[in-house]
Amino acid sequence: MPARLAVYPGSFDPFTNGHLDLVKRAAQLFDRVIVAIATNSAKKTLFTVEERLAILSEVLHNMPNVEVAHFSGLLVDYCNKVGAKAIVRGIRAVTDFDYEYAIYQLNQELNPQVETVFLLAGKEFSFVSSTLIKEVARYGRNVEAHAPIAVNRELLKKFGHFPTR
Ligand code: PNS
């Protein structure tokens, strides 16, 4: 049987502890996981693709079956290209459901061969979001409780503050 490969896509602007929890759990379920940064999103991002790639590579470097990549175009086409049969997405609370269900339906329509696996966030991550941690870091506050050290450092630098580590 070929190695089971999953793609965990997202904007990761920036990557949070909730995302990290999902990667760790996906890495237990699949032989390989590609954490794939979507680059053609209409969303205006704080970090460039190159910055996000560098941060993710630093945060995930000690996970042997996890790779970091970026893609443009449709997610299902990217999955085909790399040979992934599964997409991993996280759901924090019911507020995420409609959005995730819409993405799921669309991806199913575009390519029914690619399955989506939803993992529910642990309760300690249920309120962590990239948007909220950006808001807090903007005013110079540490967000290490909610994001990896590298993310905290780069966020504070981005907003012109001085990280202590
Ligand atoms: O972290 P996000 O912003 O919620 O991730 C959304 C993402 C990147 C998974 C979604 O926008 C996506 O898959 N974009 C790639 C383009 C695509 O395939 N669109 C159709 C499905 S929405």
Coordinates of C-alpha atoms and ligand atoms in Angstrom, one line a residue:
M1 CA 0.0 0.0 0.0
P2 CA 1.4 3.4 -0.9
A3 CA 2.3 5.8 2.0
R4 CA -0.7 7.7 3.2
L5 CA -0.2 11.4 2.5
A6 CA -2.4 14.2 3.7
V7 CA -2.3 17.9 2.9
Y8 CA -3.1 20.4 5.7
P9 CA -3.8 23.6 3.9
G10 CA -4.3 27.1 5.2
S11 CA -3.3 30.7 5.2
F12 CA -1.3 30.3 8.4
D13 CA -1.0 34.1 8.8
P14 CA 0.4 33.4 11.3
F15 CA 0.6 29.7 12.5
T16 CA -1.0 29.3 16.0
N17 CA -0.7 26.6 18.7
G18 CA -4.1 25.4 17.4
H19 CA -2.6 24.8 14.0
L20 CA 0.4 23.1 15.6
D21 CA -1.9 20.7 17.6
L22 CA -3.6 19.8 14.3
V23 CA -0.3 19.1 12.6
K24 CA 0.9 16.9 15.5
R25 CA -2.3 14.9 15.4
A26 CA -2.4 14.6 11.6
A27 CA 1.2 13.4 11.7
Q28 CA 0.1 10.5 13.9
L29 CA -2.7 9.5 11.5
F30 CA -0.9 9.8 8.2
D31 CA 2.5 8.6 7.0
R32 CA 3.3 12.0 5.6
V33 CA 1.7 15.4 6.1
I34 CA 2.3 18.4 3.9
V35 CA 1.5 21.7 5.6
A36 CA 0.6 23.8 2.5
I37 CA 0.4 27.5 2.5
A38 CA -2.3 28.8 0.1
T39 CA -0.8 31.7 -1.9
N40 CA -3.6 32.8 -4.1
S41 CA -6.0 33.7 -1.4
A42 CA -7.9 37.0 -1.8
K43 CA -7.1 37.7 1.9
K44 CA -4.5 40.4 2.5
T45 CA -1.8 38.7 4.6
L46 CA 0.5 40.2 7.2
F47 CA 3.4 37.8 6.4
T48 CA 4.6 37.1 2.9
V49 CA 4.7 33.5 1.6
E50 CA 8.4 33.5 2.1
E51 CA 8.1 34.6 5.7
R52 CA 5.4 32.1 6.4
L53 CA 7.5 29.3 4.8
A54 CA 10.5 30.3 7.0
I55 CA 8.4 30.4 10.2
L56 CA 6.7 27.1 9.5
S57 CA 10.0 25.4 8.6
E58 CA 11.5 26.6 11.9
V59 CA 8.5 25.5 14.0
L60 CA 8.1 22.1 12.3
H61 CA 11.7 21.2 11.6
N62 CA 11.8 18.4 14.2
M63 CA 8.8 16.5 12.8
P64 CA 10.2 13.9 10.5
N65 CA 7.0 13.1 8.5
V66 CA 5.9 16.7 8.1
E67 CA 6.9 18.9 5.2
V68 CA 6.2 22.6 4.5
A69 CA 5.2 23.8 1.1
H70 CA 3.1 26.4 -0.7
F71 CA 0.6 26.2 -3.6
S72 CA -1.4 28.4 -5.8
G73 CA -4.5 27.4 -7.7
L74 CA -7.1 24.9 -6.5
L75 CA -6.4 22.8 -3.5
V76 CA -7.7 19.6 -5.0
D77 CA -5.4 20.1 -8.0
Y78 CA -2.5 20.5 -5.6
C79 CA -3.5 17.3 -3.8
N80 CA -3.5 15.5 -7.2
K81 CA -0.1 16.8 -8.1
V82 CA 1.5 15.6 -4.8
G83 CA -0.6 12.4 -4.7
A84 CA -2.6 13.2 -1.6
K85 CA -5.9 11.5 -1.1
A86 CA -6.8 13.5 2.0
I87 CA -7.1 17.1 3.1
V88 CA -7.0 17.8 6.9
R89 CA -8.9 20.7 8.3
G90 CA -9.6 21.7 11.9
I91 CA -12.9 22.9 13.4
R92 CA -12.8 24.9 16.6
A93 CA -16.4 25.6 17.3
V94 CA -19.8 25.7 15.5
T95 CA -18.8 29.1 14.2
D96 CA -16.3 27.3 11.9
F97 CA -18.7 24.8 10.6
D98 CA -20.5 26.6 7.8
Y99 CA -17.2 27.9 6.3
E100 CA -15.6 24.4 6.5
Y101 CA -18.7 22.7 5.2
A102 CA -18.8 25.0 2.2
I103 CA -15.1 24.4 1.4
Y104 CA -15.7 20.6 1.8
Q105 CA -18.7 20.6 -0.6
L106 CA -16.8 22.6 -3.2
N107 CA -13.8 20.4 -3.0
Q108 CA -16.0 17.3 -3.2
E109 CA -17.6 18.7 -6.3
L110 CA -14.2 19.6 -7.8
N111 CA -12.7 16.2 -7.1
P112 CA -14.6 13.5 -5.2
Q113 CA -11.5 11.3 -5.0
V114 CA -9.9 13.6 -2.4
E115 CA -11.5 13.1 1.0
T116 CA -11.5 15.7 3.8
V117 CA -10.7 14.7 7.3
F118 CA -11.9 17.1 10.0
L119 CA -10.3 17.2 13.4
L120 CA -12.0 19.0 16.3
A121 CA -9.7 21.4 18.2
G122 CA -8.9 20.6 21.8
K123 CA -10.7 22.9 24.2
E124 CA -7.5 24.8 25.1
F125 CA -7.3 25.9 21.4
S126 CA -11.0 26.5 20.8
F127 CA -10.7 30.3 20.9
V128 CA -7.2 30.8 19.5
S129 CA -7.2 32.4 16.1
S130 CA -4.6 34.0 13.8
T131 CA -6.7 37.2 13.7
L132 CA -6.8 37.6 17.5
I133 CA -3.2 36.9 18.2
K134 CA -2.2 39.5 15.5
E135 CA -4.4 42.0 17.3
V136 CA -2.7 41.4 20.6
A137 CA 0.8 41.4 19.2
R138 CA 0.2 44.6 17.3
Y139 CA 0.1 46.4 20.7
G140 CA 3.3 44.8 21.8
R141 CA 1.9 42.0 24.0
N142 CA 3.5 38.5 24.1
V143 CA 1.4 35.8 22.4
E144 CA 3.5 32.9 23.5
A145 CA 0.6 31.3 25.2
H146 CA -1.2 30.9 21.9
A147 CA 1.6 30.6 19.3
P148 CA 5.0 29.0 18.9
I149 CA 8.0 31.1 20.0
A150 CA 9.1 31.8 16.4
V151 CA 5.7 33.1 15.6
N152 CA 5.6 35.3 18.7
R153 CA 9.1 36.7 17.8
E154 CA 8.3 37.4 14.1
L155 CA 4.9 39.0 15.0
L156 CA 6.4 41.4 17.5
K157 CA 9.2 42.3 15.1
K158 CA 6.7 42.8 12.3
F159 CA 4.8 45.3 14.5
G160 CA 8.0 47.1 15.5
H161 CA 8.3 45.7 19.0
F162 CA 11.3 44.0 20.6
P163 CA 10.8 40.3 21.4
T164 CA 12.7 39.1 24.5
R165 CA 13.6 35.8 22.7
Ligands
PNS1 O1 -6.6 29.2 6.7 P1 -7.8 29.5 5.8 O2 -7.6 30.8 5.2 O3 -9.1 29.2 6.4 O4 -7.6 28.4 4.6 C1 -8.5 28.4 3.5 C2 -8.0 27.6 2.3 C3 -6.6 28.0 2.0 C4 -7.9 26.1 2.7 C5 -8.9 27.7 1.1 O5 -9.1 29.0 0.8 C6 -8.3 27.0 -0.2 O6 -8.3 25.8 -0.3 N1 -7.8 27.8 -1.1 C7 -7.2 27.4 -2.3 C8 -8.1 27.6 -3.6 C9 -9.2 26.6 -3.6 O7 -9.0 25.4 -3.8 N2 -10.5 27.1 -3.5 C10 -11.6 26.2 -3.5 C11 -12.0 25.7 -2.1 S1 -12.4 27.0 -1.0

